[in-house]
Amino acid sequence: MSSPCDNCHAGCCRSFAVPVTGADILRIERDLDLAFWDFACRWADPDGKIARKYAPHFYFEDEPSTPFVICLSHQPSRFHKGTSKCRFLVEGQPDDENPMGQARCGIYNSRPMACRCFPTKFNSTGELTVLHDVPTRGRKETHPAYELCPRNWTVDEVDPISAPQDLTVAKFEMNFFHSLASVWNRAPRSFEVFPDFLKLVYSRRVVSEVDELEPKTIPLPNVDQQRKAA
Ligand code: SF4
Ligand code: SF4
């Protein structure tokens, strides 16, 4: 199935901070044998432009009044001076045919749900997949690296099976991450212990039928105790 992504320089992977869920993080860690600190970061989001209505805000004890979103980290672009890109974006050398260079996701099979879903969303009833009207630029900066899709998407370029399935999983996982954030934000700790908190919560996500009879809330693990025991 062709798409505007073919031969694109991936302005989306350069323009946006990509919000991730705990499930995205743990999948990347597991599939690529990476640690949280190798690829994840917290982005301050005082005006809510990163979280939008999608991702939760997290608070941390070193900056208790700043809302943060957990995202993939960025790094400087190799070929487009002064711009940044997702640390997993693999850039190709610009040439006459592709002056911005082609680019591809280096973790395509393990990429976060937000990346899988772009540029789609559910309609208001959650029954249909809707193509976003993608703007021409992803950032205010005028650098062409931040230009988005080179042409408009058409509905026949979106897989009618996998697109709604990806949206469903993205919504489910982000709902869980919102619940997890509300637990964390009740007693914010340092960002340093956040990866341990994630691991503990997700390690308790599968329960036996007997445990399932207990109240269905996310347990707040004692991260410090677990770290001392390790
Ligand atoms: S900017 Fe648009 S066309 Fe280019 S990679 Fe991203 S989604 Fe695909
Ligand atoms: S994980 Fe892949 S698809 Fe997502 S922003 Fe990074 S390079 Fe792009």
Short mmCIF file of C-alpha atoms and ligand atoms in Angstrom, two decimals:
data_model
loop_
_atom_site.label_atom_id
_atom_site.label_comp_id
_atom_site.label_asym_id
_atom_site.label_seq_id
_atom_site.Cartn_x
_atom_site.Cartn_y
_atom_site.Cartn_z
CA MET A 1 0.00 0.00 0.00
CA SER A 2 1.60 3.29 -1.08
CA SER A 3 1.50 6.38 1.12
CA PRO A 4 2.91 9.90 1.25
CA CYS A 5 5.55 8.47 3.62
CA ASP A 6 7.32 6.77 0.72
CA ASN A 7 10.52 8.81 0.09
CA CYS A 8 9.52 11.43 2.71
CA HIS A 9 12.12 13.10 4.94
CA ALA A 10 9.76 12.37 7.90
CA GLY A 11 8.90 15.86 9.04
CA CYS A 12 6.53 14.33 11.60
CA CYS A 13 9.42 12.53 13.35
CA ARG A 14 11.31 15.85 13.47
CA SER A 15 8.50 18.20 14.43
CA PHE A 16 6.67 16.51 17.27
CA ALA A 17 7.45 15.36 20.75
CA VAL A 18 6.00 11.84 20.69
CA PRO A 19 4.09 10.96 23.89
CA VAL A 20 4.64 7.37 24.97
CA THR A 21 2.79 5.07 27.35
CA GLY A 22 4.37 2.66 29.80
CA ALA A 23 3.55 -0.15 27.37
CA ASP A 24 5.41 1.66 24.56
CA ILE A 25 8.39 2.16 26.86
CA LEU A 26 8.55 -1.42 28.07
CA ARG A 27 8.16 -2.79 24.52
CA ILE A 28 11.06 -0.65 23.25
CA GLU A 29 13.21 -1.65 26.23
CA ARG A 30 12.46 -5.32 25.67
CA ASP A 31 12.68 -5.42 21.87
CA LEU A 32 15.81 -3.28 21.57
CA ASP A 33 17.53 -4.12 24.86
CA LEU A 34 17.60 -0.43 25.78
CA ALA A 35 17.14 1.32 29.12
CA PHE A 36 14.52 4.02 29.77
CA TRP A 37 17.23 6.68 29.91
CA ASP A 38 18.50 5.74 26.43
CA PHE A 39 15.38 6.99 24.67
CA ALA A 40 12.73 8.47 26.98
CA CYS A 41 12.55 11.90 28.55
CA ARG A 42 10.11 14.31 30.17
CA TRP A 43 9.05 17.38 28.23
CA ALA A 44 7.74 20.37 30.19
CA ASP A 45 4.25 21.12 28.90
CA PRO A 46 2.92 24.20 30.74
CA ASP A 47 0.44 25.09 27.98
CA GLY A 48 -0.73 21.53 27.29
CA LYS A 49 0.36 21.61 23.63
CA ILE A 50 2.20 18.28 23.86
CA ALA A 51 -0.37 16.38 25.91
CA ARG A 52 -3.35 17.86 24.01
CA LYS A 53 -6.30 15.68 24.99
CA TYR A 54 -4.23 12.53 24.48
CA ALA A 55 -1.43 12.08 27.00
CA PRO A 56 -1.41 12.55 30.79
CA HIS A 57 0.63 15.12 32.67
CA PHE A 58 3.06 13.89 35.31
CA TYR A 59 4.47 15.97 38.17
CA PHE A 60 7.85 15.47 39.85
CA GLU A 61 9.16 16.58 43.21
CA ASP A 62 12.01 18.73 41.81
CA GLU A 63 9.55 20.95 39.85
CA PRO A 64 6.22 20.34 41.59
CA SER A 65 4.23 22.93 39.63
CA THR A 66 5.44 21.96 36.13
CA PRO A 67 3.36 19.47 34.15
CA PHE A 68 5.49 17.06 32.10
CA VAL A 69 4.70 14.60 29.32
CA ILE A 70 6.74 11.42 28.95
CA CYS A 71 8.07 11.36 25.37
CA LEU A 72 10.72 9.94 23.09
CA SER A 73 13.89 12.00 23.28
CA HIS A 74 15.22 14.08 20.40
CA GLN A 75 18.74 14.60 19.14
CA PRO A 76 20.32 16.99 16.61
CA SER A 77 19.78 16.17 12.95
CA ARG A 78 22.88 14.98 11.15
CA PHE A 79 22.08 16.71 7.86
CA HIS A 80 19.83 19.65 8.75
CA LYS A 81 21.86 21.93 10.98
CA GLY A 82 20.04 23.53 13.88
CA THR A 83 17.10 21.12 13.76
CA SER A 84 16.23 18.13 15.91
CA LYS A 85 14.65 14.77 15.26
CA CYS A 86 13.42 11.69 17.10
CA ARG A 87 16.46 9.77 18.31
CA PHE A 88 15.20 6.71 16.43
CA LEU A 89 14.89 8.42 13.04
CA VAL A 90 17.50 7.14 10.60
CA GLU A 91 18.36 9.92 8.17
CA GLY A 92 19.52 9.47 4.60
CA GLN A 93 21.98 11.77 2.85
CA PRO A 94 20.24 14.60 0.94
CA ASP A 95 20.82 14.48 -2.82
CA ASP A 96 19.51 16.12 -6.01
CA GLU A 97 16.52 13.81 -6.17
CA ASN A 98 15.70 14.14 -2.44
CA PRO A 99 17.06 17.49 -1.24
CA MET A 100 15.77 16.81 2.28
CA GLY A 101 17.03 13.22 2.22
CA GLN A 102 14.86 10.20 2.80
CA ALA A 103 14.41 8.98 6.34
CA ARG A 104 13.01 5.92 8.04
CA CYS A 105 12.01 4.80 11.51
CA GLY A 106 14.81 2.73 13.04
CA ILE A 107 12.40 0.88 15.34
CA TYR A 108 9.50 0.45 12.95
CA ASN A 109 8.14 -2.81 14.44
CA SER A 110 8.47 -1.48 17.99
CA ARG A 111 7.45 2.14 17.42
CA PRO A 112 5.01 3.76 19.88
CA MET A 113 1.27 3.63 19.28
CA ALA A 114 1.14 7.40 18.66
CA CYS A 115 3.46 6.90 15.67
CA ARG A 116 1.42 3.96 14.36
CA CYS A 117 -1.78 6.01 14.41
CA PHE A 118 -0.56 9.24 12.78
CA PRO A 119 -2.34 10.81 10.90
CA THR A 120 -5.62 9.18 11.98
CA LYS A 121 -8.09 9.49 14.84
CA PHE A 122 -11.47 8.00 15.76
CA ASN A 123 -14.66 9.80 14.81
CA SER A 124 -16.92 10.99 17.63
CA THR A 125 -18.62 7.59 18.05
CA GLY A 126 -15.37 5.62 17.88
CA GLU A 127 -16.66 3.55 14.98
CA LEU A 128 -14.86 5.11 12.06
CA THR A 129 -11.27 6.07 11.41
CA VAL A 130 -10.82 9.66 10.31
CA LEU A 131 -7.83 11.06 8.45
CA HIS A 132 -6.46 14.21 10.08
CA ASP A 133 -6.17 17.27 7.95
CA VAL A 134 -2.37 17.41 8.31
CA PRO A 135 -0.99 21.00 8.39
CA THR A 136 1.87 21.92 6.10
CA ARG A 137 4.30 22.47 8.97
CA GLY A 138 4.76 20.76 12.33
CA ARG A 139 6.58 23.65 14.02
CA LYS A 140 6.69 27.40 13.78
CA GLU A 141 10.34 27.34 12.69
CA THR A 142 10.69 27.91 8.95
CA HIS A 143 13.27 25.17 8.33
CA PRO A 144 12.01 22.77 5.62
CA ALA A 145 12.90 19.83 7.88
CA TYR A 146 9.72 20.63 9.79
CA GLU A 147 7.47 20.50 6.73
CA LEU A 148 4.97 17.67 6.99
CA CYS A 149 3.45 15.30 4.43
CA PRO A 150 4.55 16.20 0.89
CA ARG A 151 1.02 15.57 -0.37
CA ASN A 152 -2.40 14.96 1.13
CA TRP A 153 -3.26 11.47 2.29
CA THR A 154 -6.22 9.73 0.69
CA VAL A 155 -8.47 7.29 2.53
CA ASP A 156 -7.43 4.37 0.31
CA GLU A 157 -3.85 4.81 1.60
CA VAL A 158 -4.89 3.89 5.15
CA ASP A 159 -5.31 0.21 6.01
CA PRO A 160 -8.98 -0.25 7.04
CA ILE A 161 -8.09 -3.21 9.28
CA SER A 162 -4.93 -2.16 11.10
CA ALA A 163 -5.77 1.57 11.42
CA PRO A 164 -8.82 1.18 13.71
CA GLN A 165 -7.08 -1.65 15.57
CA ASP A 166 -4.05 0.58 16.24
CA LEU A 167 -6.34 3.39 17.40
CA THR A 168 -8.12 0.98 19.74
CA VAL A 169 -4.89 -0.21 21.35
CA ALA A 170 -3.56 3.36 21.55
CA LYS A 171 -6.70 4.50 23.34
CA PHE A 172 -6.71 1.53 25.72
CA GLU A 173 -3.03 1.95 26.65
CA MET A 174 -3.31 5.72 27.03
CA ASN A 175 -6.34 5.29 29.31
CA PHE A 176 -4.29 2.95 31.49
CA PHE A 177 -1.41 5.46 31.47
CA HIS A 178 -3.80 8.21 32.57
CA SER A 179 -4.84 6.03 35.55
CA LEU A 180 -1.21 5.39 36.34
CA ALA A 181 -0.50 9.15 36.19
CA SER A 182 -3.29 9.91 38.65
CA VAL A 183 -1.73 7.42 41.08
CA TRP A 184 1.77 8.89 40.59
CA ASN A 185 0.56 12.48 40.93
CA ARG A 186 -1.02 11.78 44.32
CA ALA A 187 2.50 11.71 45.76
CA PRO A 188 5.00 12.80 43.06
CA ARG A 189 8.51 11.44 43.44
CA SER A 190 11.74 12.22 41.61
CA PHE A 191 12.02 11.50 37.90
CA GLU A 192 14.93 9.22 38.76
CA VAL A 193 12.61 6.58 40.25
CA PHE A 194 9.96 6.88 37.53
CA PRO A 195 11.27 3.94 35.41
CA ASP A 196 11.19 1.69 38.50
CA PHE A 197 7.63 2.77 39.21
CA LEU A 198 6.64 1.88 35.65
CA LYS A 199 8.25 -1.54 35.82
CA LEU A 200 6.50 -2.35 39.09
CA VAL A 201 3.08 -1.28 37.93
CA TYR A 202 3.28 -3.13 34.63
CA SER A 203 4.71 -6.23 36.28
CA ARG A 204 1.47 -6.42 38.26
CA ARG A 205 -0.79 -5.99 35.29
CA VAL A 206 -1.61 -9.67 34.93
CA VAL A 207 -3.47 -11.13 37.89
CA SER A 208 -4.96 -14.49 38.75
CA GLU A 209 -8.70 -14.99 38.90
CA VAL A 210 -8.53 -14.95 42.72
CA ASP A 211 -6.63 -11.63 42.80
CA GLU A 212 -9.11 -10.21 40.35
CA LEU A 213 -11.75 -10.34 43.09
CA GLU A 214 -9.76 -7.70 45.00
CA PRO A 215 -10.43 -3.98 44.37
CA LYS A 216 -9.39 -3.11 40.80
CA THR A 217 -7.02 -0.21 41.34
CA ILE A 218 -3.48 0.33 40.23
CA PRO A 219 -1.23 -0.52 43.21
CA LEU A 220 1.10 2.27 44.31
CA PRO A 221 4.40 0.42 44.71
CA ASN A 222 6.94 1.44 47.29
CA VAL A 223 9.71 2.25 44.82
CA ASP A 224 12.30 3.08 47.48
CA GLN A 225 11.77 -0.24 49.24
CA GLN A 226 12.12 -2.12 45.95
CA ARG A 227 15.32 -0.24 45.06
CA LYS A 228 16.87 -1.02 48.45
CA ALA A 229 16.00 -4.69 48.08
CA ALA A 230 17.54 -4.86 44.57
S1 SF4 B 1 5.47 13.77 7.40
FE1 SF4 B 1 3.64 12.69 6.64
S2 SF4 B 1 4.33 11.68 4.79
FE2 SF4 B 1 6.17 12.26 5.91
S3 SF4 B 1 6.67 10.42 7.12
FE3 SF4 B 1 5.37 11.75 8.40
S4 SF4 B 1 3.28 11.00 8.08
FE4 SF4 B 1 4.55 10.19 6.41
S1 SF4 B 2 9.74 6.14 16.84
FE1 SF4 B 2 9.98 6.02 14.62
S2 SF4 B 2 8.01 6.67 13.77
FE2 SF4 B 2 8.07 7.36 15.91
S3 SF4 B 2 8.87 9.46 15.84
FE3 SF4 B 2 10.61 8.10 16.16
S4 SF4 B 2 11.42 7.65 14.11
FE4 SF4 B 2 9.35 8.49 13.87
#
